[in-house]
Amino acid sequence: GLTGLPNRRYLDERLEGEVVRAARYHQPLSVLVIDVDDFKTVNDTWGHERGDQLLVAVARGLTAACSADDEIARLGGDEFVVVTDPRHSYEVLGNRLRDAVAAVTRRDHQRITSSIGLAVSQAGDSCHDILRRADHAMYAAKSRLRA
């Protein structure tokens, strides 16, 4: 409701259908998990209302960065998911998503950054397998940011 994006339940149902479709046509499926870096700082410093406003702005930016064929949903908290065709350039889409988040600024005019993880489906994957790998890749990207 807050961001206007579908929620986790919708994502799980939609992703399951996409995994079945991808397997049927022997085509891979790409999942990107986007996490807003240091989001807790926004809530702790300026309050949850400002945090909610920031999430709405991030959701709008991510939606604008995606094509009409991409599925975008809010995974929860400050995490979002994009399900896309693997024939798209990951680098181009990832950069568009990162730039969309960076276009949002905090109250102190600092740009927001994000960490993005990517997973491509493999034979026999469930939707949870793909989502888990994308989530792990996002955390790996986040840990590189802090290193």
Coordinates of C-alpha atoms in Angstrom, one line a residue:
G1 CA 0.0 0.0 0.0
L2 CA 2.7 2.5 0.9
T3 CA 4.7 2.4 -2.2
G4 CA 2.0 1.5 -4.7
L5 CA 4.1 -1.6 -5.7
P6 CA 2.9 -5.2 -5.3
N7 CA 3.9 -6.9 -2.1
R8 CA 5.8 -10.0 -1.2
R9 CA 2.8 -12.3 -1.5
Y10 CA 2.1 -11.1 -5.0
L11 CA 5.8 -11.4 -5.8
D12 CA 5.9 -15.0 -4.6
E13 CA 2.9 -15.9 -6.8
R14 CA 4.1 -14.1 -9.8
L15 CA 7.7 -15.4 -9.5
E16 CA 6.4 -19.0 -9.2
G17 CA 4.5 -18.5 -12.5
E18 CA 7.5 -16.9 -14.2
V19 CA 9.8 -19.9 -13.1
V20 CA 7.3 -22.4 -14.5
R21 CA 7.1 -20.4 -17.8
A22 CA 10.8 -20.0 -18.0
A23 CA 11.3 -23.8 -17.5
R24 CA 8.6 -24.6 -20.1
Y25 CA 10.3 -22.5 -22.7
H26 CA 13.8 -23.4 -21.6
Q27 CA 14.6 -19.7 -21.0
P28 CA 16.4 -18.4 -18.0
L29 CA 14.8 -15.8 -15.7
S30 CA 16.6 -12.9 -14.0
V31 CA 15.9 -11.6 -10.5
L32 CA 17.5 -8.5 -9.0
V33 CA 17.2 -7.6 -5.3
I34 CA 17.7 -3.9 -4.6
D35 CA 18.4 -2.8 -1.0
V36 CA 18.5 0.9 0.0
D37 CA 21.8 1.4 1.9
D38 CA 21.7 2.7 5.4
F39 CA 18.0 3.2 5.4
K40 CA 17.8 2.7 9.2
T41 CA 19.8 5.9 9.5
V42 CA 17.0 7.8 7.7
N43 CA 14.3 6.5 10.1
D44 CA 16.5 7.0 13.2
T45 CA 17.5 10.5 12.2
W46 CA 14.4 12.0 10.6
G47 CA 11.7 9.6 11.6
H48 CA 9.6 7.0 10.0
E49 CA 7.4 9.5 8.1
R50 CA 10.4 10.7 6.2
G51 CA 11.5 7.1 5.8
D52 CA 8.2 6.3 4.3
Q53 CA 8.4 9.3 1.9
L54 CA 11.8 8.1 0.8
L55 CA 10.5 4.6 0.1
V56 CA 7.7 6.0 -2.0
A57 CA 10.3 8.1 -4.0
V58 CA 12.6 5.1 -4.4
A59 CA 9.7 3.0 -5.6
R60 CA 8.7 5.6 -8.2
G61 CA 12.2 5.9 -9.4
L62 CA 12.7 2.1 -9.7
T63 CA 9.4 1.8 -11.6
A64 CA 10.4 4.5 -14.0
A65 CA 13.8 2.7 -14.6
C66 CA 12.1 -0.6 -15.5
S67 CA 10.6 -1.5 -18.8
A68 CA 7.0 -2.4 -19.2
D69 CA 8.0 -6.1 -19.4
D70 CA 9.8 -6.0 -16.0
E71 CA 8.0 -7.0 -12.8
I72 CA 8.8 -4.9 -9.8
A73 CA 7.6 -5.5 -6.2
R74 CA 8.5 -4.5 -2.7
L75 CA 10.1 -7.4 -0.9
G76 CA 9.7 -5.7 2.4
G77 CA 11.2 -2.9 4.4
D78 CA 13.7 -1.2 2.1
E79 CA 14.2 -4.1 -0.3
F80 CA 12.7 -4.3 -3.8
V81 CA 12.8 -7.0 -6.4
V82 CA 12.8 -6.7 -10.2
V83 CA 12.1 -9.8 -12.3
T84 CA 13.3 -9.3 -15.9
D85 CA 14.2 -11.0 -19.1
P86 CA 17.8 -12.2 -18.9
R87 CA 18.4 -11.1 -22.5
H88 CA 18.4 -7.5 -21.1
S89 CA 21.8 -6.2 -20.3
Y90 CA 22.3 -6.6 -16.5
E91 CA 24.8 -3.8 -16.4
V92 CA 22.5 -1.4 -18.2
L93 CA 19.4 -2.3 -16.0
G94 CA 21.5 -2.4 -12.8
N95 CA 22.9 1.0 -13.6
R96 CA 19.5 2.5 -14.4
L97 CA 18.1 1.0 -11.1
R98 CA 21.1 2.3 -9.1
D99 CA 20.8 5.8 -10.7
A100 CA 17.1 5.9 -10.0
V101 CA 17.8 5.3 -6.3
A102 CA 20.7 7.8 -6.3
A103 CA 18.3 10.5 -7.7
V104 CA 16.5 10.4 -4.4
T105 CA 18.1 12.6 -1.7
R106 CA 17.8 12.5 2.1
R107 CA 16.8 15.5 4.1
D108 CA 20.4 16.5 4.4
H109 CA 20.7 16.4 0.6
Q110 CA 22.9 13.3 0.7
R111 CA 22.2 11.0 -2.2
I112 CA 20.7 7.6 -1.4
T113 CA 22.8 4.6 -2.5
S114 CA 21.7 1.0 -3.1
S115 CA 23.2 -2.5 -3.2
I116 CA 21.9 -4.8 -6.0
G117 CA 22.2 -8.5 -6.3
L118 CA 21.4 -10.6 -9.4
A119 CA 20.5 -14.2 -9.9
V120 CA 19.7 -16.0 -13.1
S121 CA 17.5 -19.1 -13.0
Q122 CA 19.0 -22.6 -13.5
A123 CA 17.3 -25.8 -14.4
G124 CA 15.3 -27.1 -11.5
D125 CA 15.3 -23.9 -9.5
S126 CA 12.3 -22.9 -7.5
C127 CA 11.3 -19.3 -7.1
H128 CA 12.8 -19.4 -3.6
D129 CA 16.1 -20.6 -4.9
I130 CA 16.5 -17.7 -7.4
L131 CA 15.3 -15.2 -4.9
R132 CA 17.7 -16.5 -2.2
R133 CA 20.7 -16.4 -4.6
A134 CA 19.8 -12.8 -5.6
D135 CA 19.5 -11.8 -2.0
H136 CA 22.9 -13.4 -1.2
A137 CA 24.4 -11.5 -4.1
M138 CA 22.9 -8.3 -2.8
Y139 CA 24.4 -8.9 0.6
A140 CA 27.8 -9.7 -1.0
A141 CA 27.6 -6.3 -2.8
K142 CA 26.7 -4.6 0.4
S143 CA 29.7 -6.2 2.2
R144 CA 32.0 -5.0 -0.6
L145 CA 30.6 -1.5 -0.1
R146 CA 31.6 -1.6 3.6
A147 CA 35.0 -3.2 3.0

